[in-house]
Coordinates of N, CA and C in Angstrom, one line a residue:
X1 N 76.9 -59.1 -38.3 CA 76.7 -58.1 -39.3 C 75.5 -58.4 -40.1
X2 N 74.7 -57.4 -40.5 CA 73.5 -57.6 -41.2 C 73.8 -57.6 -42.7
X3 N 73.1 -58.4 -43.4 CA 73.3 -58.4 -44.8 C 72.5 -57.4 -45.5
X4 N 72.7 -57.2 -46.8 CA 72.0 -56.2 -47.6 C 70.5 -56.5 -47.6
X5 N 70.1 -57.8 -47.7 CA 68.7 -58.2 -47.7 C 68.0 -57.8 -46.4
X6 N 68.7 -58.0 -45.3 CA 68.1 -57.8 -44.0 C 67.9 -56.2 -43.8
X7 N 68.9 -55.5 -44.3 CA 68.7 -54.0 -44.2 C 67.5 -53.5 -45.1
X8 N 67.4 -54.1 -46.3 CA 66.4 -53.7 -47.2 C 65.0 -54.1 -46.6
X9 N 64.9 -55.3 -46.0 CA 63.7 -55.8 -45.5 C 63.3 -54.9 -44.3
X10 N 64.3 -54.5 -43.5 CA 64.0 -53.6 -42.3 C 63.5 -52.3 -42.8
X11 N 64.1 -51.7 -43.9 CA 63.6 -50.5 -44.4 C 62.2 -50.6 -45.0
X12 N 62.0 -51.7 -45.7 CA 60.6 -51.9 -46.2 C 59.6 -52.0 -45.0
X13 N 60.0 -52.7 -44.0 CA 59.1 -52.9 -42.9 C 58.8 -51.6 -42.2
X14 N 59.9 -50.8 -42.0 CA 59.8 -49.5 -41.4 C 58.9 -48.5 -42.2
X15 N 59.1 -48.5 -43.5 CA 58.3 -47.7 -44.4 C 56.9 -48.2 -44.4
X16 N 56.6 -49.5 -44.4 CA 55.3 -50.0 -44.3 C 54.6 -49.6 -43.0
X17 N 55.3 -49.6 -41.9 CA 54.7 -49.2 -40.6 C 54.4 -47.7 -40.6
X18 N 55.3 -46.9 -41.2 CA 55.0 -45.5 -41.4 C 53.8 -45.2 -42.2
X19 N 53.7 -45.9 -43.3 CA 52.6 -45.8 -44.2 C 51.3 -46.2 -43.5
X20 N 51.3 -47.3 -42.8 CA 50.1 -47.8 -42.1 C 49.7 -46.7 -41.0
X21 N 50.7 -46.2 -40.3 CA 50.4 -45.1 -39.3 C 49.8 -43.9 -40.0
X22 N 50.3 -43.5 -41.2 CA 49.8 -42.4 -41.9 C 48.3 -42.7 -42.3
X23 N 48.1 -43.8 -42.8 CA 46.7 -44.2 -43.3 C 45.8 -44.2 -42.1
X24 N 46.2 -44.8 -41.0 CA 45.3 -44.8 -39.8 C 45.1 -43.4 -39.2
X25 N 46.1 -42.5 -39.3 CA 45.9 -41.1 -38.9 C 44.9 -40.4 -39.7
X26 N 45.0 -40.6 -41.1 CA 44.0 -40.0 -42.0 C 42.6 -40.6 -41.7
X27 N 42.5 -41.8 -41.4 CA 41.1 -42.4 -41.1 C 40.6 -41.7 -39.9
X28 N 41.4 -41.6 -38.9 CA 41.0 -40.9 -37.6 C 40.6 -39.5 -37.9
X29 N 41.3 -38.8 -38.7 CA 41.0 -37.4 -39.1 C 39.7 -37.3 -39.8
X30 N 39.4 -38.2 -40.7 CA 38.2 -38.2 -41.4 C 37.0 -38.5 -40.5
X31 N 37.2 -39.5 -39.6 CA 36.1 -39.8 -38.6 C 35.8 -38.6 -37.7
X32 N 36.9 -37.9 -37.3 CA 36.7 -36.7 -36.5 C 35.9 -35.6 -37.2
X33 N 36.3 -35.5 -38.5 CA 35.6 -34.5 -39.3 C 34.1 -34.8 -39.5
X34 N 33.8 -36.1 -39.7 CA 32.4 -36.6 -39.9 C 31.7 -36.3 -38.5
X35 N 32.3 -36.6 -37.4 CA 31.7 -36.4 -36.1 C 31.4 -34.9 -35.9
X36 N 32.3 -34.1 -36.2 CA 32.1 -32.6 -36.1 C 30.9 -32.2 -37.0
X37 N 30.9 -32.7 -38.2 CA 29.8 -32.3 -39.1 C 28.5 -32.8 -38.5
X38 N 28.4 -34.1 -38.1 CA 27.2 -34.6 -37.5 C 26.8 -33.8 -36.3
X39 N 27.8 -33.4 -35.5 CA 27.5 -32.6 -34.3 C 26.9 -31.3 -34.6
X40 N 27.4 -30.6 -35.7 CA 26.9 -29.3 -36.1 C 25.5 -29.5 -36.7
X41 N 25.3 -30.5 -37.4 CA 23.9 -30.8 -38.0 C 22.9 -31.0 -36.9
X42 N 23.3 -31.8 -35.9 CA 22.4 -32.1 -34.7 C 22.1 -30.8 -34.0
X43 N 23.1 -30.0 -33.8 CA 22.9 -28.7 -33.1 C 22.0 -27.8 -33.9
X44 N 22.2 -27.7 -35.2 CA 21.3 -26.9 -36.0 C 19.9 -27.4 -36.0
X45 N 19.7 -28.8 -36.0 CA 18.3 -29.3 -35.9 C 17.7 -29.0 -34.5
X46 N 18.5 -29.1 -33.5 CA 18.0 -28.8 -32.1 C 17.6 -27.3 -32.1
X47 N 18.4 -26.4 -32.7 CA 18.0 -25.0 -32.7 C 16.7 -24.8 -33.4
X48 N 16.6 -25.5 -34.5 CA 15.3 -25.4 -35.3 C 14.1 -25.9 -34.5
X49 N 14.3 -27.0 -33.8 CA 13.2 -27.5 -32.9 C 12.9 -26.5 -31.8
X50 N 13.9 -25.9 -31.2 CA 13.7 -24.9 -30.2 C 13.0 -23.7 -30.7
X51 N 13.4 -23.3 -31.9 CA 12.7 -22.1 -32.6 C 11.3 -22.4 -32.9
X52 N 11.0 -23.6 -33.3 CA 9.6 -24.0 -33.7 C 8.7 -24.1 -32.4
X53 N 9.3 -24.4 -31.3 CA 8.6 -24.5 -30.1 C 8.4 -23.1 -29.4
X54 N 9.0 -22.1 -29.9 CA 8.9 -20.8 -29.3 C 7.5 -20.2 -29.5
X55 N 7.1 -19.3 -28.7 CA 5.8 -18.7 -28.8 C 5.7 -17.8 -30.0
X56 N 6.9 -17.1 -30.3 CA 6.9 -16.2 -31.5 C 6.6 -17.0 -32.8
X57 N 7.3 -18.1 -32.9 CA 7.1 -19.0 -34.1 C 5.7 -19.4 -34.2
X58 N 5.1 -19.9 -33.1 CA 3.7 -20.3 -33.1 C 2.7 -19.2 -33.5
X59 N 3.0 -18.0 -32.9 CA 2.0 -16.9 -33.3 C 2.2 -16.6 -34.7
X60 N 3.4 -16.6 -35.3 CA 3.6 -16.3 -36.7 C 2.8 -17.4 -37.6
X61 N 2.9 -18.6 -37.2 CA 2.2 -19.7 -37.9 C 0.7 -19.5 -37.8
X62 N 0.2 -19.1 -36.7 CA -1.2 -18.9 -36.5 C -1.7 -17.7 -37.4
X63 N -0.8 -16.6 -37.4 CA -1.1 -15.4 -38.2 C -1.1 -15.8 -39.7
X64 N -0.2 -16.6 -40.1 CA -0.1 -16.9 -41.6 C -1.4 -17.8 -41.9
X65 N -1.7 -18.7 -41.1 CA -2.9 -19.5 -41.3 C -4.2 -18.7 -41.3
X66 N -4.2 -17.7 -40.4 CA -5.5 -16.9 -40.4 C -5.6 -16.0 -41.6
X67 N -4.4 -15.5 -42.1 CA -4.5 -14.7 -43.4 C -5.0 -15.6 -44.5
X68 N -4.5 -16.8 -44.7 CA -4.9 -17.6 -45.7 C -6.4 -17.9 -45.6
X69 N -6.8 -18.2 -44.4 CA -8.3 -18.5 -44.2 C -9.1 -17.3 -44.6
X70 N -8.7 -16.1 -44.2 CA -9.5 -14.9 -44.5 C -9.5 -14.7 -46.1
X71 N -8.4 -15.0 -46.7 CA -8.4 -14.9 -48.2 C -9.3 -15.9 -48.8
X72 N -9.3 -17.1 -48.4 CA -10.2 -18.1 -49.0 C -11.7 -17.7 -48.7
X73 N -11.9 -17.2 -47.5 CA -13.3 -16.8 -47.1 C -13.7 -15.6 -48.0
X74 N -12.8 -14.7 -48.3 CA -13.2 -13.5 -49.1 C -13.6 -14.0 -50.5
X75 N -12.8 -14.9 -51.0 CA -13.2 -15.5 -52.4 C -14.5 -16.2 -52.3
X76 N -14.7 -17.0 -51.3 CA -16.0 -17.7 -51.2 C -17.2 -16.7 -51.0
X77 N -17.0 -15.6 -50.2 CA -18.0 -14.6 -50.0 C -18.3 -13.9 -51.3
X78 N -17.2 -13.6 -52.1 CA -17.4 -12.9 -53.4 C -18.2 -13.8 -54.4
X79 N -17.9 -15.1 -54.4 CA -18.6 -16.0 -55.3 C -20.1 -16.1 -54.9
X80 N -20.3 -16.1 -53.6 CA -21.7 -16.2 -53.1 C -22.5 -14.9 -53.4
X81 N -21.8 -13.7 -53.2 CA -22.5 -12.5 -53.6 C -22.7 -12.4 -55.1
X82 N -21.8 -13.0 -55.9 CA -22.1 -13.1 -57.4 C -23.3 -13.9 -57.7
X83 N -23.5 -15.0 -57.0 CA -24.7 -15.8 -57.3 C -25.9 -15.0 -56.8
X84 N -25.8 -14.3 -55.7 CA -27.0 -13.5 -55.3 C -27.3 -12.4 -56.3
X85 N -26.3 -11.7 -56.8 CA -26.6 -10.7 -57.8 C -27.2 -11.3 -59.1
X86 N -26.7 -12.5 -59.5 CA -27.2 -13.1 -60.7 C -28.7 -13.5 -60.5
X87 N -29.0 -14.0 -59.3 CA -30.4 -14.4 -59.0 C -31.3 -13.1 -59.0
X88 N -30.8 -12.1 -58.4 CA -31.6 -10.8 -58.4 C -31.9 -10.3 -59.8
X89 N -30.9 -10.3 -60.6 CA -31.0 -9.9 -62.0 C -32.0 -10.8 -62.8
X90 N -31.9 -12.1 -62.6 CA -32.8 -13.0 -63.3 C -34.3 -12.8 -62.8
X91 N -34.4 -12.6 -61.4 CA -35.8 -12.5 -60.9 C -36.4 -11.2 -61.4
X92 N -35.7 -10.1 -61.3 CA -36.3 -8.8 -61.8 C -36.4 -8.7 -63.3
X93 N -35.6 -9.4 -64.0 CA -35.7 -9.3 -65.5 C -37.0 -10.0 -66.0
X94 N -37.5 -10.9 -65.2 CA -38.8 -11.6 -65.5 C -40.0 -10.7 -65.3
X95 N -39.9 -9.7 -64.4 CA -41.0 -8.8 -64.0 C -40.9 -7.5 -64.9
X96 N -42.0 -6.9 -65.1 CA -42.0 -5.6 -65.8 C -41.9 -4.5 -64.7
X97 N -41.0 -3.7 -64.9 CA -40.7 -2.6 -64.0 C -40.9 -1.3 -64.6
X98 N -41.2 -0.3 -63.8 CA -41.3 1.1 -64.4 C -39.9 1.7 -64.4
X99 N -39.7 2.8 -64.9 CA -38.4 3.5 -65.1 C -37.7 3.7 -63.8
X100 N -38.4 4.1 -62.7 CA -37.7 4.4 -61.5 C -37.2 3.1 -60.8
X101 N -38.0 2.0 -60.8 CA -37.6 0.8 -60.2 C -36.4 0.2 -61.0
X102 N -36.4 0.4 -62.3 CA -35.3 -0.2 -63.2 C -34.0 0.6 -62.9
X103 N -34.1 1.9 -62.6 CA -32.9 2.7 -62.3 C -32.4 2.3 -61.0
X104 N -33.2 2.1 -60.0 CA -32.8 1.7 -58.7 C -32.2 0.3 -58.7
X105 N -32.8 -0.6 -59.5 CA -32.2 -2.0 -59.7 C -30.9 -2.0 -60.3
X106 N -30.7 -1.1 -61.3 CA -29.4 -1.0 -62.0 C -28.3 -0.5 -61.0
X107 N -28.7 0.5 -60.2 CA -27.8 1.1 -59.2 C -27.4 0.0 -58.2
X108 N -28.3 -0.7 -57.7 CA -28.1 -1.8 -56.7 C -27.2 -2.9 -57.3
X109 N -27.5 -3.3 -58.5 CA -26.6 -4.3 -59.1 C -25.2 -3.8 -59.4
X110 N -25.1 -2.6 -59.8 CA -23.8 -2.0 -60.0 C -23.0 -1.9 -58.7
X111 N -23.6 -1.5 -57.7 CA -22.9 -1.5 -56.4 C -22.5 -2.9 -55.9
X112 N -23.4 -3.8 -56.1 CA -23.2 -5.2 -55.7 C -22.0 -5.8 -56.6
X113 N -22.0 -5.4 -57.8 CA -20.9 -5.9 -58.7 C -19.5 -5.3 -58.2
X114 N -19.5 -4.1 -57.8 CA -18.3 -3.4 -57.3 C -17.8 -4.1 -56.1
X115 N -18.8 -4.3 -55.1 CA -18.4 -5.0 -53.9 C -17.9 -6.4 -54.1
X116 N -18.5 -7.1 -55.1 CA -18.1 -8.5 -55.4 C -16.7 -8.4 -56.0
X117 N -16.4 -7.5 -56.9 CA -15.1 -7.4 -57.5 C -14.0 -7.1 -56.4
X118 N -14.3 -6.2 -55.5 CA -13.4 -5.8 -54.4 C -13.1 -7.0 -53.5
X119 N -14.1 -7.7 -53.1 CA -14.0 -8.9 -52.2 C -13.1 -10.0 -52.9
X120 N -13.5 -10.3 -54.1 CA -12.8 -11.4 -54.8 C -11.3 -10.9 -55.1
X121 N -11.2 -9.6 -55.4 CA -9.8 -9.1 -55.7 C -8.9 -9.1 -54.5
X122 N -9.5 -8.8 -53.3 CA -8.7 -8.8 -52.1 C -8.3 -10.3 -51.8
X123 N -9.2 -11.2 -51.9 CA -8.9 -12.6 -51.7 C -7.8 -13.1 -52.6
X124 N -8.0 -12.9 -53.9 CA -7.0 -13.4 -54.9 C -5.6 -12.7 -54.7
X125 N -5.6 -11.4 -54.4 CA -4.4 -10.7 -54.3 C -3.6 -11.1 -53.0
X126 N -4.4 -11.5 -51.9 CA -3.8 -12.0 -50.7 C -3.1 -13.3 -51.0
X127 N -3.8 -14.2 -51.7 CA -3.2 -15.5 -52.1 C -1.9 -15.3 -52.9
X128 N -2.0 -14.4 -53.9 CA -0.9 -14.1 -54.8 C 0.3 -13.6 -54.0
X129 N 0.1 -12.6 -53.1 CA 1.1 -12.0 -52.3 C 1.7 -13.1 -51.4
X130 N 0.9 -13.9 -50.8 CA 1.3 -15.0 -50.0 C 2.3 -16.0 -50.8
X131 N 1.9 -16.2 -52.0 CA 2.7 -17.1 -52.9 C 4.1 -16.4 -53.1
X132 N 4.1 -15.1 -53.4 CA 5.4 -14.5 -53.6 C 6.3 -14.4 -52.3
X133 N 5.6 -14.3 -51.2 CA 6.4 -14.3 -49.9 C 7.0 -15.7 -49.7
X134 N 6.3 -16.8 -50.1 CA 6.9 -18.1 -50.1 C 8.1 -18.2 -51.0
X135 N 8.0 -17.6 -52.2 CA 9.1 -17.7 -53.1 C 10.3 -17.0 -52.5
X136 N 10.1 -15.8 -51.9 CA 11.2 -15.1 -51.3 C 11.8 -15.8 -50.1
X137 N 10.9 -16.4 -49.3 CA 11.4 -17.2 -48.2 C 12.2 -18.4 -48.7
X138 N 11.8 -19.1 -49.7 CA 12.5 -20.2 -50.3 C 13.9 -19.7 -50.8
X139 N 14.0 -18.6 -51.5 CA 15.3 -18.1 -51.9 C 16.2 -17.8 -50.8
X140 N 15.7 -17.2 -49.7 CA 16.5 -16.8 -48.6 C 17.0 -18.1 -47.9
X141 N 16.1 -19.1 -47.8 CA 16.5 -20.3 -47.1 C 17.5 -21.1 -47.9
X142 N 17.4 -21.1 -49.2 CA 18.4 -21.7 -50.0 C 19.8 -21.0 -49.9
X143 N 19.7 -19.7 -49.8 CA 21.0 -19.0 -49.6 C 21.7 -19.4 -48.3
X144 N 20.9 -19.5 -47.2 CA 21.4 -19.9 -46.0 C 22.0 -21.3 -46.0
X145 N 21.3 -22.2 -46.7 CA 21.7 -23.6 -46.7 C 23.0 -23.7 -47.5
X146 N 23.1 -23.0 -48.6 CA 24.3 -23.1 -49.5 C 25.5 -22.4 -48.8
X147 N 25.3 -21.3 -48.1 CA 26.4 -20.7 -47.4 C 26.9 -21.5 -46.2
X148 N 25.9 -22.1 -45.5 CA 26.3 -22.9 -44.3 C 26.9 -24.3 -44.6
X149 N 26.4 -24.9 -45.6 CA 26.8 -26.3 -45.8 C 28.1 -26.5 -46.5
X150 N 28.7 -27.6 -46.3 CA 30.0 -27.8 -46.9 C 29.9 -28.4 -48.3
X151 N 28.7 -28.8 -48.8 CA 28.6 -29.5 -50.1 C 29.0 -28.5 -51.2
X152 N 29.0 -27.2 -50.9 CA 29.3 -26.2 -51.9 C 30.8 -26.4 -52.3
X153 N 31.6 -26.9 -51.4 CA 33.0 -27.1 -51.8 C 33.2 -28.2 -52.9
X154 N 32.2 -29.1 -53.0 CA 32.3 -30.1 -54.0 C 31.9 -29.6 -55.4
X155 N 31.3 -28.5 -55.5 CA 30.9 -27.9 -56.8 C 32.1 -27.3 -57.4
X156 N 32.1 -27.3 -58.8 CA 33.1 -26.6 -59.5 C 32.8 -25.1 -59.4
X157 N 33.8 -24.3 -59.8 CA 33.6 -22.8 -59.8 C 32.5 -22.4 -60.7
X158 N 32.3 -23.0 -61.8 CA 31.3 -22.6 -62.8 C 29.9 -23.0 -62.2
X159 N 29.8 -24.1 -61.5 CA 28.5 -24.5 -60.9 C 28.2 -23.6 -59.8
X160 N 29.2 -23.2 -59.0 CA 28.9 -22.2 -57.9 C 28.4 -20.9 -58.4
X161 N 29.0 -20.4 -59.5 CA 28.6 -19.2 -60.1 C 27.1 -19.3 -60.6
X162 N 26.8 -20.4 -61.2 CA 25.4 -20.6 -61.7 C 24.4 -20.6 -60.5
X163 N 24.7 -21.3 -59.5 CA 23.8 -21.4 -58.3 C 23.6 -20.1 -57.7
X164 N 24.7 -19.3 -57.5 CA 24.6 -18.0 -56.9 C 23.8 -17.1 -57.8
X165 N 24.1 -17.1 -59.1 CA 23.3 -16.3 -60.0 C 21.8 -16.6 -60.0
X166 N 21.5 -17.8 -59.9 CA 20.1 -18.2 -59.9 C 19.4 -17.8 -58.7
X167 N 20.1 -17.8 -57.5 CA 19.5 -17.4 -56.3 C 19.3 -15.9 -56.1
X168 N 20.1 -15.2 -56.8 CA 20.0 -13.7 -56.7 C 18.9 -13.2 -57.6

């Protein structure tokens, strides 16, 4: 016949083994969850690499780079034309001109100033629009990241509302 101490020790041992089994099961569940998360991150990275190696992505990158280059060239051309107009004005201001030549010179410099303004304006506006498209792209990308990632679960409800409000 078993004594009371033996029964108690057997219950304690049984409860300890159940607890140990529970803890080990939880550890396995956590490891499986981490593995799934790593797997999904690896798949997302692989998709990104495949996308970046596609022809469409490469042509978009080339197109974006060419737009920037054209914008910078327009600004450079405008500054060069500005210097040319300045030199023309200085050169002809040192000479004595009759009324007809002065009128023609004023018309040429006015047209040159208009062209310079347009060229520089196009270059600057292209760069500004490019900047705003980057801002929009960043907002959209942040939305995707926050929706897809699990770290949003760690935020409190108030923090979630603030993040969503700031992204909209």
